[in-house]
Short mmCIF file of C-alpha atoms in Angstrom, two decimals:
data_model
loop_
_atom_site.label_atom_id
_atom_site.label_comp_id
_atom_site.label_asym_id
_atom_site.label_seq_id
_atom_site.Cartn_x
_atom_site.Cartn_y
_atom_site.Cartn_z
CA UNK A 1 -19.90 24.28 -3.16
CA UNK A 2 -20.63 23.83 -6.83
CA UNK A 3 -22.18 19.98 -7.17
CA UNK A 4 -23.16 17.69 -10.38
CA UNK A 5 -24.75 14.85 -10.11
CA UNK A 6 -25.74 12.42 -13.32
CA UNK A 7 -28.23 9.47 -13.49
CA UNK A 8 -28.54 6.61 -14.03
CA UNK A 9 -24.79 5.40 -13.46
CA UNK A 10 -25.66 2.99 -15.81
CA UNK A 11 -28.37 2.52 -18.58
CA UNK A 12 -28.52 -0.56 -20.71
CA UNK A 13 -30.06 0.01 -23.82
CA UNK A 14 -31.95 -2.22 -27.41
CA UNK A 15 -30.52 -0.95 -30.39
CA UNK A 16 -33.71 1.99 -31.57
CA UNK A 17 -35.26 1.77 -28.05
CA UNK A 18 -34.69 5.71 -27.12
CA UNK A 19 -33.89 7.40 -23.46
CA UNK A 20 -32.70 10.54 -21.46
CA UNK A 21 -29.56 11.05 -19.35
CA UNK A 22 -29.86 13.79 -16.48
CA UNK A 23 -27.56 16.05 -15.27
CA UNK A 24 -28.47 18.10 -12.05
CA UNK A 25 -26.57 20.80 -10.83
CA UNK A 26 -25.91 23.73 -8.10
CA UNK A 27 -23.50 26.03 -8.79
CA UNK A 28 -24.14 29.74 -7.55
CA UNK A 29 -24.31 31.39 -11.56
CA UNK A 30 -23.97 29.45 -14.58
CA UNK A 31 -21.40 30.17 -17.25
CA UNK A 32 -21.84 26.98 -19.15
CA UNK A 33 -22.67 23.90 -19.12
CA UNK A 34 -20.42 20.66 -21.06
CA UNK A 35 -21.62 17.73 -22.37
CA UNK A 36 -18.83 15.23 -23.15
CA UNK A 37 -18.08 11.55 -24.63
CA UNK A 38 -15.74 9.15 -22.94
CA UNK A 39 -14.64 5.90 -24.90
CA UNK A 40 -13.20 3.14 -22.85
CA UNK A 41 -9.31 3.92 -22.50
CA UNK A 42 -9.71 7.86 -23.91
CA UNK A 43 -10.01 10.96 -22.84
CA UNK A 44 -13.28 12.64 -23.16
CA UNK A 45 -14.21 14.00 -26.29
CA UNK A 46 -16.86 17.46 -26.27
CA UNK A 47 -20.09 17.13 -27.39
CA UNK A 48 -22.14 20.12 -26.78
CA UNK A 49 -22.06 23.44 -24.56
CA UNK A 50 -25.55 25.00 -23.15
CA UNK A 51 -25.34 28.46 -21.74
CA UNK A 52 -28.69 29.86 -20.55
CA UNK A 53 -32.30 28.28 -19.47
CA UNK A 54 -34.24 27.21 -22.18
CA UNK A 55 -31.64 25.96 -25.01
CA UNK A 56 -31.15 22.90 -26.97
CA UNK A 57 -28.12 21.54 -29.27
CA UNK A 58 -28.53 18.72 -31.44
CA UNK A 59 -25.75 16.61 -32.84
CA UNK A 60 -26.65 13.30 -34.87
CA UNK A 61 -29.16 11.45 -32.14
CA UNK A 62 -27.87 13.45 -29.26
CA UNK A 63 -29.74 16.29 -28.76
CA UNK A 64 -28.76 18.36 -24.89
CA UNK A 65 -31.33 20.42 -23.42
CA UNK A 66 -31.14 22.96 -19.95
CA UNK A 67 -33.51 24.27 -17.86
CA UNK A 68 -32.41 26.34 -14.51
CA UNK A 69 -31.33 23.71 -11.80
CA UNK A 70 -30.58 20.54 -14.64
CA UNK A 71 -29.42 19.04 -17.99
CA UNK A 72 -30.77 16.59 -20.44
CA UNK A 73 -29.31 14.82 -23.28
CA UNK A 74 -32.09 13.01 -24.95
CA UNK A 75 -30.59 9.68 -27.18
CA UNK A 76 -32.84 8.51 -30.13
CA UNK A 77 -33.03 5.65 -31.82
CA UNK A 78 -29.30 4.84 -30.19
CA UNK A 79 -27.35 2.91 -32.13
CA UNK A 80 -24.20 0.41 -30.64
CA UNK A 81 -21.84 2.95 -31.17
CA UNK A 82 -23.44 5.31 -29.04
CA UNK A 83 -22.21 3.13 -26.17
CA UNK A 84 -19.61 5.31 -24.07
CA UNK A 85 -19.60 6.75 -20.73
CA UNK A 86 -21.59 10.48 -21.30
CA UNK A 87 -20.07 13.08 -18.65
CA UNK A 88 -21.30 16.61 -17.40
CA UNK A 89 -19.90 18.96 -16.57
CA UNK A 90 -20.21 23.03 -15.27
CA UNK A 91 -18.51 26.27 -15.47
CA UNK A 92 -19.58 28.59 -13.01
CA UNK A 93 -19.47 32.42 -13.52
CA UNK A 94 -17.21 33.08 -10.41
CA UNK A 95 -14.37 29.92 -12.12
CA UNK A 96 -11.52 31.38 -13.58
CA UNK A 97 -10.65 29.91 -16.87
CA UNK A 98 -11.08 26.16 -17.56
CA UNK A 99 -12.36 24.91 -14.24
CA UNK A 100 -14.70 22.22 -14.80
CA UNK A 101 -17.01 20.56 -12.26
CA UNK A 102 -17.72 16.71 -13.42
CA UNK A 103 -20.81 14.98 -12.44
CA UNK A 104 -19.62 10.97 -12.25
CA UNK A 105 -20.76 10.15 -15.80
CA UNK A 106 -23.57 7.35 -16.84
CA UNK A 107 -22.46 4.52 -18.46
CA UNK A 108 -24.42 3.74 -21.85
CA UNK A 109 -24.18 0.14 -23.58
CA UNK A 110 -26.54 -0.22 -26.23
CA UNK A 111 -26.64 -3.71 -27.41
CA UNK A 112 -28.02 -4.75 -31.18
CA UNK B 1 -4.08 18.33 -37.03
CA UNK B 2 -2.57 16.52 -34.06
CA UNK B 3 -4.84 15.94 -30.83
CA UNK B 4 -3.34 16.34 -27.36
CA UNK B 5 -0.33 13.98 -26.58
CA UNK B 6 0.25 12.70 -23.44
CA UNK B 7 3.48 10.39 -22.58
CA UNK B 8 3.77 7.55 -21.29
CA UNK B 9 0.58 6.14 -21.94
CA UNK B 10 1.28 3.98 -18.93
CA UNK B 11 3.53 4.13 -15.61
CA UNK B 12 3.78 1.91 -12.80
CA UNK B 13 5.74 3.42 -9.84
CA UNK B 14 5.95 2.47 -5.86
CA UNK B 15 5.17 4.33 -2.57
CA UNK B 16 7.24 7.20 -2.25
CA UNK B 17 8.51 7.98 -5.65
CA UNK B 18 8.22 10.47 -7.58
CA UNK B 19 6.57 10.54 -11.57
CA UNK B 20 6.75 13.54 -14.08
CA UNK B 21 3.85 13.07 -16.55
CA UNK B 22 4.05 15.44 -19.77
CA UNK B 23 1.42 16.72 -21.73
CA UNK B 24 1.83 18.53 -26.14
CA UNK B 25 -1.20 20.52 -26.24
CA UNK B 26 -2.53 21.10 -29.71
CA UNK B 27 -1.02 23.84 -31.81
CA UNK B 28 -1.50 27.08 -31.19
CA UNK B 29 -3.37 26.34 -28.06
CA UNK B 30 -2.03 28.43 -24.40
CA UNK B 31 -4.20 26.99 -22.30
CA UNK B 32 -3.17 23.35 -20.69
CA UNK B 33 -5.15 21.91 -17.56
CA UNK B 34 -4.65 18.67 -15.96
CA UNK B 35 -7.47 16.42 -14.04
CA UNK B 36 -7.54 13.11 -11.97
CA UNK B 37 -10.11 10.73 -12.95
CA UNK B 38 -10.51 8.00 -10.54
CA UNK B 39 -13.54 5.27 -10.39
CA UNK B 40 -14.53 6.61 -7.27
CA UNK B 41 -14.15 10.55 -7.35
CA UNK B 42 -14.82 10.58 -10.87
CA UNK B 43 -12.82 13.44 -12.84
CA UNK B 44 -11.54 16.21 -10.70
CA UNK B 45 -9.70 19.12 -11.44
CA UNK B 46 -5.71 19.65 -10.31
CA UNK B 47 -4.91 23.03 -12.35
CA UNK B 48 -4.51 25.09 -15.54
CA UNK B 49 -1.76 26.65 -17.29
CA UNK B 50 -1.68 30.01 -19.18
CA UNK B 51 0.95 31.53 -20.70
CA UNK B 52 3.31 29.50 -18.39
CA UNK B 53 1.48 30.73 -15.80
CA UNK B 54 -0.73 28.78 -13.14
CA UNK B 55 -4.42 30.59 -13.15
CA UNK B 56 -5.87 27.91 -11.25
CA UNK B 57 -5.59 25.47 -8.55
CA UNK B 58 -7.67 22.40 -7.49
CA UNK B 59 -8.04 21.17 -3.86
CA UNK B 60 -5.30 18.28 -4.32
CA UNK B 61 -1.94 18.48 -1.65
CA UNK B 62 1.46 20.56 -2.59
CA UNK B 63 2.51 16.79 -3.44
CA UNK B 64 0.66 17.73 -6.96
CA UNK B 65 2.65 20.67 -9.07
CA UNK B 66 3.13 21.51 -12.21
CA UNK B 67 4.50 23.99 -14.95
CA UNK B 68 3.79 25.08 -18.41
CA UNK B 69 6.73 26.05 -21.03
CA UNK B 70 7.23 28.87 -23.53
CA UNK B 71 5.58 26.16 -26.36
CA UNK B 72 2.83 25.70 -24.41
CA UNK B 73 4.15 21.73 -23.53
CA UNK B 74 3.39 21.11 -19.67
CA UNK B 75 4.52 19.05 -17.36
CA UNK B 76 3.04 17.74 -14.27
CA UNK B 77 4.99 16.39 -10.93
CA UNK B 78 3.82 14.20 -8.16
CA UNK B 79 6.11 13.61 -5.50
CA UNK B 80 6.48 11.37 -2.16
CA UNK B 81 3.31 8.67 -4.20
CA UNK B 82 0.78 7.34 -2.19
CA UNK B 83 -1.21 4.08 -3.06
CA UNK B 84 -4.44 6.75 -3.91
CA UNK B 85 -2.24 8.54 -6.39
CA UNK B 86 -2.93 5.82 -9.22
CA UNK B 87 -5.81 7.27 -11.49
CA UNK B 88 -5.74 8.11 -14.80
CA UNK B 89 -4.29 11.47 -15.58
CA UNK B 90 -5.67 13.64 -18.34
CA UNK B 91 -4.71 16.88 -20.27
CA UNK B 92 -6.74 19.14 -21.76
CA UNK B 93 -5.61 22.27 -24.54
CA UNK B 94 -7.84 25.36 -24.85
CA UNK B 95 -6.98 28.07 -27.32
CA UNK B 96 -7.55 30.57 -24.37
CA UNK B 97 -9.07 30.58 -20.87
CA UNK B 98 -11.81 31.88 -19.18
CA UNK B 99 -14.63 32.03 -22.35
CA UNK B 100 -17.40 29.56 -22.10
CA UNK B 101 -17.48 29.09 -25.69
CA UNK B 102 -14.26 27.48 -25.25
CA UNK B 103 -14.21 23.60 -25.36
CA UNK B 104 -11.54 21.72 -24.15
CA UNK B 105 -9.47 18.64 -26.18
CA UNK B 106 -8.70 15.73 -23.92
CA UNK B 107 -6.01 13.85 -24.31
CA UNK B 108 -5.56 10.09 -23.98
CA UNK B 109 -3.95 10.17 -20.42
CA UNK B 110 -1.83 8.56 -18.52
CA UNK B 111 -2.62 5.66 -16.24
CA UNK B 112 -0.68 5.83 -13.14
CA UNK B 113 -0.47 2.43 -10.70
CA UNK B 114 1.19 3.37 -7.22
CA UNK B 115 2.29 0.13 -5.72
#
């Protein structure tokens, strides 16, 4: 059974002071992998997707990288609007269409 | 352009009822799926619509159905509610289905209470 699993739930944050997210996963072949942005009382919004071992995307001070068995997305210098619940999630080759598997999320506040 | 609409924005129903939620995918997009998101189980998927046509299915009871129209608008039904129904119900549009490069766009949801 395809799994995700994020830490920390929850990460607390100084305005500047930088920090990871991880995103493990086991799914049996890897389509892609989705990084997405949930603001309090929306739907998730899509941030980056990583397809094979080895790749990064950057976007502002988010910056996602993969290796094999997990995900990283790497926040510097976070600033308070950065604060939002960060989700993962996986495609796996044998999915048909749009069948994500979500990790739980970790909850980012990143005070000034 | 305008995002994914979902109506209402918020429902409040009792055991045994039943509660249609609807769902405007963007323009030109085919592709609608729907997912639960719940505190405790996190975001999980319930099923996607192609072409009015269901191409996939999460592990949620027959309770859960659903159906897509010719303009791509989809509806989803929940009948005979249970006190675990209420979660907060999101859409998503894809232009197609099955591509990894293909992102999905959330809508707001729809926060369901099941007294």
């Amino acid at each position: 059974e395809d799994q995700v699993t994020q830490s920390p739930e929850a990460l607390r944050l100084q305005e500047g002071e930088s920090s990871s997210l991880n995103c493990s996963y086991t799914v049996s072949g890897l389509r892609g992998l989705f990084w997405y942005r949930q603001d309090p009382g929306k739907g998730p919004e899509f941030l980056f997707t990583l397809y094979s071992a080895g790749e990064e995307k950057e976007k502002e001070r988010l910056k996602a990288t993969l290796t094999k068995k997990e995900s990283f997305l790497h926040i510097t210098a976070p600033k308070p609007e950065d604060s939002a619940t960060y989700l993962c999630a996986v495609l796996p080759i044998k999915a048909a269409g749009n069948k994500l598997t979500f990790g739980g999320g970790t909850r980012v506040l990143v005070k000034p | 352009k305008a995002g994914v609409t979902q109506t209402p924005r918020y429902l409040i129903k009792t055991r045994g009822q039943q509660v249609t939620l609807s769902c405007s995918p963007i323009s030109g997009h085919r592709s609608v799926s729907w997912y639960q998101q719940t505190p405790g189980q996190g975001l999980q998927f319930l099923f996607e619509y192609f072409s009015e046509t269901q191409r996939n299915k999460g592990n949620f009871p027959g309770r859960f159905s659903g159906r897509q129209f010719s303009n791509s608008r989809s509806e989803m039904n929940v009948s005979t509610l249970e006190l675990g129904d209420s979660a907060l119900y999101l859409c998503a549009s894809s232009w197609t289905t099955g591509k990894t490069n293909e992102k999905l766009f959330f809508g707001s949801g729809t926060q369901l209470s099941v007294l």
